Short mmCIF file of C-alpha atoms and ligand atoms in Angstrom, two decimals:
data_model
loop_
_atom_site.label_atom_id
_atom_site.label_comp_id
_atom_site.label_asym_id
_atom_site.label_seq_id
_atom_site.Cartn_x
_atom_site.Cartn_y
_atom_site.Cartn_z
CA MET P 1 -65.13 31.48 78.46
CA ALA P 2 -66.00 27.91 79.42
CA VAL P 3 -68.38 26.51 76.86
CA GLN P 4 -70.70 23.61 77.51
CA HIS P 5 -71.21 21.74 74.27
CA ASP P 6 -74.55 19.99 74.24
CA ALA P 7 -74.64 17.58 71.32
CA SER P 8 -77.79 15.83 72.48
CA LEU P 9 -79.70 19.11 72.69
CA MET P 10 -78.60 19.93 69.16
CA GLU P 11 -79.76 16.50 67.97
CA LYS P 12 -83.18 17.10 69.52
CA ILE P 13 -83.50 20.49 67.85
CA VAL P 14 -82.47 19.11 64.45
CA SER P 15 -84.94 16.27 64.82
CA LEU P 16 -87.79 18.61 65.79
CA CYS P 17 -86.97 20.90 62.86
CA LYS P 18 -87.29 18.01 60.45
CA ARG P 19 -90.31 16.39 62.11
CA ARG P 20 -92.33 19.59 62.26
CA GLY P 21 -91.19 21.19 59.02
CA PHE P 22 -88.84 23.98 60.00
CA ILE P 23 -85.77 22.83 58.06
CA PHE P 24 -85.03 19.99 55.61
CA PRO P 25 -81.78 18.99 53.90
CA SER P 26 -81.82 20.36 50.34
CA SER P 27 -82.43 17.80 47.54
CA GLU P 28 -82.98 15.20 50.23
CA ILE P 29 -84.49 12.52 47.99
CA TYR P 30 -81.22 12.54 46.03
CA GLY P 31 -79.06 12.25 49.11
CA GLY P 32 -78.90 15.96 49.92
CA LEU P 33 -76.28 18.58 49.11
CA ASN P 34 -73.73 19.31 51.79
CA GLY P 35 -74.13 22.74 53.36
CA VAL P 36 -77.44 23.58 51.68
CA TRP P 37 -80.83 23.62 53.42
CA ASP P 38 -84.50 24.18 52.63
CA TYR P 39 -86.94 25.82 55.00
CA GLY P 40 -90.30 24.06 55.32
CA PRO P 41 -93.65 25.76 56.02
CA LEU P 42 -92.86 26.72 59.62
CA GLY P 43 -89.23 27.60 58.93
CA ALA P 44 -90.25 29.86 56.06
CA GLU P 45 -92.70 31.73 58.32
CA LEU P 46 -90.13 32.06 61.10
CA LYS P 47 -87.50 33.35 58.71
CA ARG P 48 -89.93 35.78 57.13
CA ASN P 49 -91.00 37.17 60.51
CA LEU P 50 -87.38 37.64 61.47
CA LYS P 51 -86.51 39.44 58.24
CA ASP P 52 -89.66 41.59 58.45
CA HIS P 53 -88.70 42.64 61.95
CA TRP P 54 -85.17 43.57 60.87
CA TRP P 55 -86.45 45.45 57.82
CA ARG P 56 -89.05 47.34 59.83
CA SER P 57 -86.61 48.34 62.54
CA MET P 58 -83.96 49.39 60.02
CA THR P 59 -86.09 51.22 57.47
CA GLN P 60 -89.67 51.95 58.53
CA LEU P 61 -88.84 53.03 62.06
CA ARG P 62 -85.84 55.18 61.07
CA ASP P 63 -85.53 58.28 59.02
CA ASP P 64 -81.86 57.78 58.17
CA VAL P 65 -81.94 54.36 56.45
CA VAL P 66 -83.43 53.31 53.11
CA GLY P 67 -83.61 49.84 51.61
CA MET P 68 -82.49 48.28 48.38
CA ASP P 69 -82.55 44.86 46.73
CA GLY P 70 -79.49 44.20 44.62
CA ALA P 71 -78.86 41.36 42.18
CA ILE P 72 -76.98 38.24 43.19
CA LEU P 73 -74.93 38.36 40.00
CA MET P 74 -72.64 41.32 39.52
CA ASN P 75 -69.96 42.37 37.08
CA ARG P 76 -66.79 40.47 37.90
CA ALA P 77 -64.99 43.82 38.13
CA VAL P 78 -66.82 44.38 41.44
CA TRP P 79 -65.07 41.38 42.99
CA LYS P 80 -61.70 42.41 41.64
CA ALA P 81 -62.13 45.91 43.08
CA SER P 82 -63.44 44.73 46.45
CA GLY P 83 -60.47 42.41 46.88
CA HIS P 84 -62.62 39.26 47.04
CA GLU P 85 -61.11 37.71 43.93
CA LYS P 86 -57.62 37.86 45.38
CA THR P 87 -58.10 37.47 49.08
CA PHE P 88 -61.48 35.96 49.98
CA SER P 89 -60.03 32.60 50.82
CA ASP P 90 -59.49 30.10 53.60
CA PRO P 91 -56.34 28.02 54.11
CA LEU P 92 -57.08 24.47 52.97
CA VAL P 93 -55.20 21.34 54.04
CA ASP P 94 -55.53 17.92 52.34
CA CYS P 95 -55.04 14.65 54.18
CA LYS P 96 -53.14 12.30 51.89
CA THR P 97 -54.25 9.29 53.94
CA CYS P 98 -58.05 9.72 54.27
CA LYS P 99 -58.41 12.19 51.36
CA GLY P 100 -60.28 14.58 53.68
CA ARG P 101 -60.10 18.35 53.12
CA PHE P 102 -59.97 20.63 56.12
CA ARG P 103 -59.64 24.28 57.00
CA GLU P 104 -56.22 24.75 58.52
CA ASP P 105 -57.67 26.94 61.29
CA GLN P 106 -60.19 24.19 62.19
CA LEU P 107 -57.85 21.20 62.27
CA ASP P 108 -58.26 20.80 66.02
CA THR P 109 -62.05 20.74 65.86
CA SER P 110 -62.53 18.68 62.68
CA GLN P 111 -63.04 14.91 62.45
CA CYS P 112 -60.74 12.54 60.59
CA LYS P 113 -62.74 10.80 57.83
CA MET P 114 -61.31 7.36 58.67
CA LYS P 115 -61.06 7.71 62.45
CA PRO P 116 -63.94 9.99 63.47
CA SER P 117 -62.88 10.00 67.13
CA LYS P 118 -59.61 11.72 66.11
CA THR P 119 -58.84 15.08 64.62
CA PRO P 120 -56.81 15.41 61.37
CA ARG P 121 -53.85 16.40 63.55
CA THR P 122 -54.04 13.40 65.88
CA CYS P 123 -55.11 10.59 63.51
CA GLY P 124 -51.60 10.04 62.16
CA GLY P 125 -52.56 10.90 58.55
CA GLU P 126 -50.15 12.86 56.35
CA LEU P 127 -51.28 16.48 55.86
CA SER P 128 -50.36 18.64 52.86
CA PRO P 129 -49.00 22.16 53.34
CA PRO P 130 -51.87 24.70 53.45
CA ARG P 131 -52.97 26.40 50.23
CA GLN P 132 -55.40 29.27 49.78
CA PHE P 133 -58.85 28.23 48.58
CA ASN P 134 -61.14 30.98 47.24
CA LEU P 135 -64.59 30.77 48.79
CA MET P 136 -66.53 32.39 45.98
CA LEU P 137 -68.75 30.16 43.85
CA LYS P 138 -67.86 30.73 40.24
CA THR P 139 -70.36 30.68 37.42
CA THR P 140 -70.49 31.69 33.77
CA ILE P 141 -72.94 33.99 32.07
CA GLY P 142 -74.01 33.50 28.45
CA ALA P 143 -73.35 30.75 25.96
CA MET P 144 -69.56 30.58 26.18
CA GLU P 145 -68.27 28.75 29.22
CA ASP P 146 -64.85 30.37 29.20
CA ASP P 147 -63.17 32.55 31.76
CA SER P 148 -64.06 35.78 29.96
CA ASN P 149 -67.72 35.11 30.83
CA ALA P 150 -67.08 34.08 34.40
CA THR P 151 -68.40 35.79 37.48
CA TYR P 152 -69.38 34.76 40.98
CA LEU P 153 -72.47 34.27 43.07
CA ARG P 154 -72.08 37.08 45.60
CA PRO P 155 -70.39 36.05 48.85
CA GLU P 156 -71.92 39.05 50.65
CA THR P 157 -74.72 41.48 49.85
CA ALA P 158 -72.69 44.54 50.84
CA GLN P 159 -70.96 45.19 47.52
CA ALA P 160 -74.27 45.89 45.72
CA ILE P 161 -74.84 48.66 48.25
CA PHE P 162 -71.38 50.17 47.76
CA VAL P 163 -71.60 50.26 43.98
CA GLN P 164 -75.10 51.80 44.08
CA PHE P 165 -74.24 54.24 46.85
CA LYS P 166 -74.34 57.31 44.59
CA SER P 167 -77.58 56.36 42.81
CA VAL P 168 -79.39 55.63 46.08
CA LEU P 169 -78.09 58.82 47.67
CA GLU P 170 -79.46 60.88 44.79
CA VAL P 171 -82.93 59.35 44.77
CA ALA P 172 -83.34 59.05 48.54
CA ARG P 173 -82.42 62.73 49.09
CA LYS P 174 -80.65 61.85 52.33
CA LYS P 175 -77.76 63.57 54.01
CA ILE P 176 -74.88 61.81 55.69
CA PRO P 177 -75.06 60.10 58.17
CA PHE P 178 -77.42 57.73 56.39
CA GLY P 179 -77.58 54.04 55.61
CA ILE P 180 -78.69 51.52 53.01
CA ALA P 181 -80.17 48.23 54.21
CA GLN P 182 -80.48 45.03 52.27
CA ILE P 183 -81.55 41.43 52.84
CA GLY P 184 -80.51 38.76 50.39
CA LYS P 185 -78.85 35.49 49.55
CA ALA P 186 -75.09 35.03 49.67
CA PHE P 187 -73.00 32.04 48.67
CA ARG P 188 -69.69 30.71 49.93
CA ASN P 189 -67.98 27.51 48.94
CA GLU P 190 -67.24 26.67 52.58
CA ILE P 191 -64.63 23.94 52.91
CA ASN P 192 -66.39 22.34 55.86
CA PRO P 193 -70.04 23.30 56.20
CA ARG P 194 -70.96 22.36 59.77
CA ASN P 195 -73.15 22.78 62.80
CA TYR P 196 -76.42 22.35 60.93
CA THR P 197 -77.32 25.63 59.19
CA PHE P 198 -74.68 27.62 61.07
CA ARG P 199 -72.05 27.40 58.33
CA SER P 200 -73.83 26.85 55.04
CA ARG P 201 -72.86 27.28 51.42
CA GLU P 202 -76.01 29.19 50.61
CA PHE P 203 -77.35 31.55 53.24
CA GLU P 204 -79.00 34.91 53.72
CA GLN P 205 -77.60 38.12 55.12
CA MET P 206 -79.22 41.24 56.57
CA GLU P 207 -76.71 44.01 56.01
CA LEU P 208 -76.68 47.70 56.69
CA GLU P 209 -73.99 49.94 55.25
CA PHE P 210 -74.12 53.17 57.26
CA PHE P 211 -72.27 56.07 55.65
CA VAL P 212 -70.73 58.60 58.00
CA LYS P 213 -68.43 61.60 58.01
CA PRO P 214 -64.70 60.79 58.33
CA GLY P 215 -63.67 61.07 61.95
CA THR P 216 -67.03 59.88 63.33
CA GLY P 217 -66.69 56.16 62.54
CA GLN P 218 -65.76 55.03 66.05
CA GLU P 219 -68.79 56.71 67.61
CA TRP P 220 -71.09 55.12 65.07
CA LEU P 221 -69.47 51.74 65.63
CA GLU P 222 -70.38 51.96 69.32
CA TYR P 223 -73.86 53.18 68.46
CA TRP P 224 -74.60 50.31 66.08
CA LYS P 225 -73.17 47.70 68.43
CA GLU P 226 -75.67 48.80 71.09
CA GLU P 227 -78.58 49.08 68.64
CA ARG P 228 -77.98 45.60 67.35
CA ILE P 229 -77.77 44.06 70.82
CA LYS P 230 -81.09 45.73 71.63
CA TRP P 231 -82.60 44.27 68.46
CA TYR P 232 -81.67 40.71 69.42
CA THR P 233 -83.35 41.15 72.79
CA GLU P 234 -86.50 42.31 70.98
CA ILE P 235 -86.75 39.02 69.13
CA GLY P 236 -86.31 36.93 72.23
CA ILE P 237 -82.57 36.43 72.73
CA PRO P 238 -81.77 37.51 76.28
CA ARG P 239 -78.99 40.05 76.73
CA GLU P 240 -76.93 37.65 78.83
CA LYS P 241 -76.84 35.12 75.96
CA ILE P 242 -75.22 37.66 73.61
CA HIS P 243 -71.47 37.83 73.91
CA VAL P 244 -69.66 40.86 72.56
CA HIS P 245 -66.23 40.01 71.23
CA GLU P 246 -64.01 42.92 70.34
CA VAL P 247 -61.96 41.54 67.47
CA PRO P 248 -58.25 42.24 68.11
CA ASP P 249 -56.12 44.10 65.52
CA LYS P 250 -54.41 40.94 64.29
CA ASP P 251 -57.71 39.21 63.43
CA ARG P 252 -59.43 42.14 61.75
CA ALA P 253 -59.58 42.82 58.02
CA PHE P 254 -56.69 45.20 57.26
CA TYR P 255 -59.06 48.05 56.37
CA SER P 256 -61.20 47.76 59.50
CA GLN P 257 -60.56 50.16 62.37
CA GLY P 258 -62.77 48.26 64.79
CA THR P 259 -65.01 45.22 64.74
CA TYR P 260 -67.33 43.68 67.29
CA ASP P 261 -68.60 40.16 66.82
CA LEU P 262 -71.96 39.63 68.46
CA GLU P 263 -72.00 35.99 69.47
CA TYR P 264 -74.59 33.60 70.82
CA ALA P 265 -74.08 30.63 73.12
CA PHE P 266 -75.22 27.83 70.75
CA PRO P 267 -75.32 24.25 72.07
CA PHE P 268 -72.12 23.67 70.00
CA GLY P 269 -70.32 26.67 71.46
CA VAL P 270 -70.26 30.46 71.52
CA GLN P 271 -70.28 31.52 67.87
CA GLU P 272 -70.77 34.62 65.75
CA LEU P 273 -74.24 35.82 64.82
CA GLU P 274 -73.25 39.17 63.42
CA GLY P 275 -70.23 41.36 62.78
CA VAL P 276 -70.41 45.10 63.39
CA ALA P 277 -67.43 46.57 61.56
CA TYR P 278 -66.00 50.00 60.96
CA ARG P 279 -64.82 49.50 57.37
CA THR P 280 -63.42 53.05 56.93
CA ASP P 281 -63.62 54.38 53.36
CA TYR P 282 -61.99 51.26 51.93
CA ASP P 283 -64.85 49.91 49.81
CA LEU P 284 -65.98 53.18 48.26
CA LYS P 285 -62.37 54.16 47.57
CA GLN P 286 -61.69 50.86 45.84
CA HIS P 287 -64.79 51.14 43.65
CA GLN P 288 -64.04 54.77 42.82
CA GLU P 289 -60.52 53.85 41.77
CA HIS P 290 -61.48 50.76 39.75
CA SER P 291 -64.60 52.17 38.07
CA GLY P 292 -63.25 55.65 37.46
CA LYS P 293 -66.57 57.06 38.76
CA SER P 294 -66.64 59.52 41.62
CA LEU P 295 -68.16 58.14 44.80
CA GLU P 296 -67.54 61.32 46.74
CA TYR P 297 -70.15 63.07 48.81
CA PHE P 298 -70.60 66.82 48.81
CA ASP P 299 -71.46 68.20 52.22
CA GLU P 300 -73.71 71.21 51.57
CA GLU P 301 -73.18 72.67 55.03
CA THR P 302 -69.39 72.62 55.14
CA LYS P 303 -68.93 72.74 51.34
CA GLN P 304 -66.50 69.83 51.71
CA LYS P 305 -66.18 66.84 49.41
CA TYR P 306 -65.21 63.49 50.88
CA ILE P 307 -65.51 59.75 50.51
CA PRO P 308 -67.82 58.64 53.34
CA HIS P 309 -66.67 56.13 55.92
CA VAL P 310 -68.80 53.06 56.57
CA VAL P 311 -70.01 51.24 59.66
CA GLU P 312 -71.54 47.88 58.79
CA PRO P 313 -73.74 45.69 60.98
CA SER P 314 -73.88 42.43 59.02
CA ALA P 315 -76.12 39.67 60.35
CA GLY P 316 -76.90 36.16 59.15
CA VAL P 317 -80.57 35.26 58.76
CA ASP P 318 -79.94 31.52 59.04
CA ARG P 319 -77.73 31.87 62.09
CA THR P 320 -80.29 34.05 63.80
CA VAL P 321 -83.04 31.54 62.98
CA LEU P 322 -80.85 28.82 64.45
CA ALA P 323 -80.23 30.89 67.60
CA LEU P 324 -83.98 31.45 67.94
CA LEU P 325 -84.64 27.73 67.60
CA CYS P 326 -81.99 26.91 70.21
CA GLU P 327 -83.20 29.62 72.56
CA ALA P 328 -86.85 28.59 72.27
CA TYR P 329 -86.44 24.83 72.85
CA ARG P 330 -87.63 23.58 76.25
CA GLU P 331 -88.64 20.27 77.74
CA GLU P 332 -91.00 20.75 80.65
CA GLU P 333 -92.65 18.43 83.13
CA VAL P 334 -96.34 19.31 83.17
CA PRO P 335 -99.60 17.56 84.11
CA ASP P 336 -101.54 15.98 81.23
CA GLU P 337 -105.34 16.18 80.92
CA LYS P 338 -105.79 13.52 83.61
CA GLY P 339 -103.34 15.19 85.96
CA LYS P 340 -100.48 12.73 85.27
CA GLN P 341 -97.02 14.26 84.78
CA GLU P 342 -95.70 14.21 81.21
CA THR P 343 -92.92 15.91 79.31
CA ARG P 344 -94.00 18.58 76.89
CA ILE P 345 -91.70 20.04 74.27
CA VAL P 346 -92.39 23.70 73.88
CA MET P 347 -90.78 26.27 71.63
CA ARG P 348 -90.94 29.50 73.57
CA PHE P 349 -90.63 31.82 70.58
CA SER P 350 -91.41 35.45 71.20
CA PRO P 351 -94.97 35.96 69.86
CA ARG P 352 -93.52 38.58 67.49
CA ILE P 353 -91.51 36.03 65.52
CA ALA P 354 -93.46 32.80 66.18
CA PRO P 355 -94.32 31.16 62.83
CA VAL P 356 -97.97 30.55 63.75
CA LYS P 357 -99.59 33.02 66.11
CA VAL P 358 -102.74 31.18 67.08
CA GLY P 359 -104.13 27.66 66.90
CA VAL P 360 -107.88 27.57 66.35
CA PHE P 361 -109.74 24.50 67.55
CA PRO P 362 -113.30 23.21 67.74
CA LEU P 363 -113.61 21.31 71.02
CA LEU P 364 -115.04 18.33 69.12
CA LYS P 365 -114.81 17.66 65.43
CA ASN P 366 -117.99 15.62 65.09
CA LYS P 367 -120.26 18.51 66.08
CA PRO P 368 -121.04 20.45 62.90
CA GLU P 369 -122.23 23.51 64.82
CA LEU P 370 -118.86 23.75 66.63
CA VAL P 371 -116.90 23.20 63.41
CA LYS P 372 -118.95 25.87 61.63
CA LYS P 373 -118.41 28.43 64.38
CA THR P 374 -114.71 27.62 64.52
CA GLY P 375 -114.48 28.26 60.78
CA GLU P 376 -116.02 31.69 61.35
CA VAL P 377 -113.54 32.53 64.12
CA ALA P 378 -110.68 31.30 61.92
CA ASN P 379 -111.83 33.55 59.07
CA LEU P 380 -112.08 36.47 61.45
CA LEU P 381 -108.45 36.05 62.54
CA ARG P 382 -106.89 34.99 59.22
CA PRO P 383 -106.43 38.47 57.67
CA HIS P 384 -104.58 39.65 60.78
CA MET P 385 -102.19 36.83 61.66
CA ALA P 386 -100.95 33.35 60.75
CA ILE P 387 -103.37 30.81 62.21
CA PHE P 388 -103.49 27.03 62.25
CA TYR P 389 -106.83 25.23 62.27
CA ASP P 390 -106.76 21.79 63.86
CA GLU P 391 -109.73 19.55 64.64
CA SER P 392 -108.15 16.13 65.00
CA GLY P 393 -107.46 14.38 68.30
CA ALA P 394 -108.09 15.26 71.93
CA ILE P 395 -107.85 18.98 72.68
CA GLY P 396 -104.89 18.40 75.04
CA ARG P 397 -102.95 16.70 72.21
CA ARG P 398 -103.76 19.55 69.88
CA TYR P 399 -102.41 22.06 72.41
CA ARG P 400 -99.22 20.02 72.74
CA ARG P 401 -98.75 19.90 68.97
CA GLN P 402 -98.93 23.69 68.84
CA ASP P 403 -96.64 24.03 71.88
CA GLU P 404 -94.06 22.02 69.98
CA VAL P 405 -93.98 24.54 67.12
CA GLY P 406 -94.15 27.56 69.40
CA THR P 407 -97.67 28.84 68.72
CA PRO P 408 -98.20 31.37 71.53
CA PHE P 409 -102.00 31.24 71.67
CA GLY P 410 -104.79 28.72 71.30
CA VAL P 411 -108.45 29.61 70.77
CA THR P 412 -111.02 26.89 71.48
CA ILE P 413 -114.63 27.02 70.45
CA ASP P 414 -116.90 24.96 72.71
CA PHE P 415 -120.60 24.63 73.51
CA GLU P 416 -120.55 27.72 75.70
CA THR P 417 -119.54 29.69 72.62
CA LEU P 418 -122.81 28.75 71.02
CA GLU P 419 -125.34 29.42 73.77
CA GLY P 420 -125.89 30.39 77.38
CA PRO P 421 -124.41 33.22 79.43
CA GLN P 422 -120.95 32.80 77.80
CA LYS P 423 -122.34 32.93 74.26
CA GLU P 424 -119.94 34.45 71.72
CA THR P 425 -116.93 33.88 73.98
CA VAL P 426 -114.02 31.46 73.49
CA THR P 427 -111.24 29.96 75.57
CA LEU P 428 -107.91 31.68 75.05
CA ARG P 429 -105.01 29.46 76.07
CA HIS P 430 -101.50 30.80 76.70
CA ARG P 431 -98.63 28.59 75.56
CA ASP P 432 -96.09 29.39 78.28
CA SER P 433 -98.27 29.46 81.40
CA MET P 434 -100.86 27.04 79.91
CA LYS P 435 -103.44 29.25 81.65
CA GLN P 436 -106.83 29.63 80.04
CA GLU P 437 -109.26 32.51 80.10
CA ARG P 438 -112.63 33.26 78.59
CA ILE P 439 -112.77 36.18 76.19
CA PRO P 440 -115.41 37.59 73.81
CA ILE P 441 -114.93 36.80 70.11
CA ALA P 442 -115.47 40.50 69.40
CA GLY P 443 -112.26 41.38 71.31
CA LEU P 444 -110.04 38.61 69.87
CA VAL P 445 -108.44 40.49 66.97
CA THR P 446 -107.51 43.51 69.09
CA ARG P 447 -106.21 41.41 71.95
CA LEU P 448 -104.12 39.04 69.84
CA SER P 449 -102.85 41.71 67.44
CA ALA P 450 -101.48 43.68 70.40
CA ALA P 451 -99.83 40.55 71.84
CA ILE P 452 -97.93 39.64 68.66
CA ARG P 453 -96.71 43.10 67.70
N1 LIG F 1 -70.27 42.11 54.59
C1 LIG F 1 -69.57 41.57 55.69
C2 LIG F 1 -69.64 40.13 55.81
O1 LIG F 1 -70.14 39.45 54.92
P1 LIG F 1 -69.07 38.14 57.41
O2 LIG F 1 -68.65 38.18 58.85
O3 LIG F 1 -68.26 37.35 56.49
O4 LIG F 1 -69.13 39.67 56.97
C3 LIG F 1 -71.60 38.36 58.03
O5 LIG F 1 -70.58 37.67 57.33
C4 LIG F 1 -72.59 37.40 58.62
O6 LIG F 1 -73.08 36.52 57.62
C5 LIG F 1 -71.98 36.47 59.68
O7 LIG F 1 -71.93 37.09 60.95
C6 LIG F 1 -72.96 35.31 59.65
O8 LIG F 1 -74.11 35.61 60.43
C7 LIG F 1 -73.36 35.25 58.18
N2 LIG F 1 -72.57 34.20 57.52
C8 LIG F 1 -71.34 34.32 56.99
N3 LIG F 1 -70.94 33.14 56.46
C9 LIG F 1 -71.94 32.27 56.66
C10 LIG F 1 -72.13 30.89 56.34
N4 LIG F 1 -71.22 30.18 55.67
N5 LIG F 1 -73.30 30.30 56.71
C11 LIG F 1 -74.25 31.01 57.37
N6 LIG F 1 -74.12 32.30 57.67
C12 LIG F 1 -72.99 32.94 57.33
#
């Protein structure tokens, strides 16, 4: 597929994220930490809404999935059994000339440190032969910093689910097919973190391990691929922007009997948001063998015992947030308050995931009666949704400021709210159409709650 890389669009999005408090470089006052990011007030809300929506659709709205929240630190034996200690690595190449370190599979898209317009293959530097570099971040537990106390920060959340499979099954009283969902941090010592938050060293995953009867894995793989595509459209990513890449045999993990990558057309190219993989019985088998504990399932109906097979939709929170930011960003030519054309930046987030749902404004800030009434309306809405109260500047400017962070609704309290035939009504402004309507305060909560669900 031809990909249009839009570096300037990406720069604008990064700048807006910093300016308005979606995302900041971690430890910024000390020069940052490569591949690690902090989410500011708006970013934290956006991320939380996204995770809540995933959690709700996976657990609350389904009878066949339960949740869990595993620890980041696990017994090192887990990572030996899962194969991560031996094989979770990328091929690393050193440049002896510029001292840069690059992933061998990204040599053609990386920049030489001394000649940024060239790649490490074309700059003329001398490259070392590739060596395998393990991506897990090692740490030690306890007072002794020797290898016997070493373990890793988890590079995926999935293993906690596999090793607790039996315990969860017992308490949840579920029958196969059933799944365990989890959201949590994961860590990878990426050689080249890049593309903003897309490839980070610390990130979050939303993973479902769905346990099925042997022989039914392919059907469930198809099912979950479709479910997951539907989910992305629910949060505002149009179907045509999601590319489904069927990973060929040669590129799949050896234990996988089918994997789809769901990809999004980012400004820097079409890249993976989520992998939906049929992992067979590999993980449970490995843990059964290494732990010596049975991870078999007893099927009451057929009286058969078997190790369940697993289909895993594994999504990245940070990548999805980034896709939402890219998808939402628009520059539009619109008339200002005096009818003159101006460019507005608007984040067209779906109301469901928008960080702030409604801006609440007194028309004028120097009129105590307006400010008082606005405070009352704000307090009415506050228990039901995230609001932002703003009284400073012309009303048009305040609308624009909320447009720029994607707030779908604005509620303005003016003199008509206080007296006359329109008493106890407010102006409701819609972000995308910029249309305004008059609605009673008494109907606000119902109206807005329905619109953001
Ligand atoms: N349990 C399977 C697993 O971890 P993966 O394809 O390595 O599979 C799943 O990761 C998802 O996690 C990816 O599709 C991506 O969204 C996210 N992810 C992986 N590495 C990441 C990184 N370095 N930075 C941000 N997100 C990452």
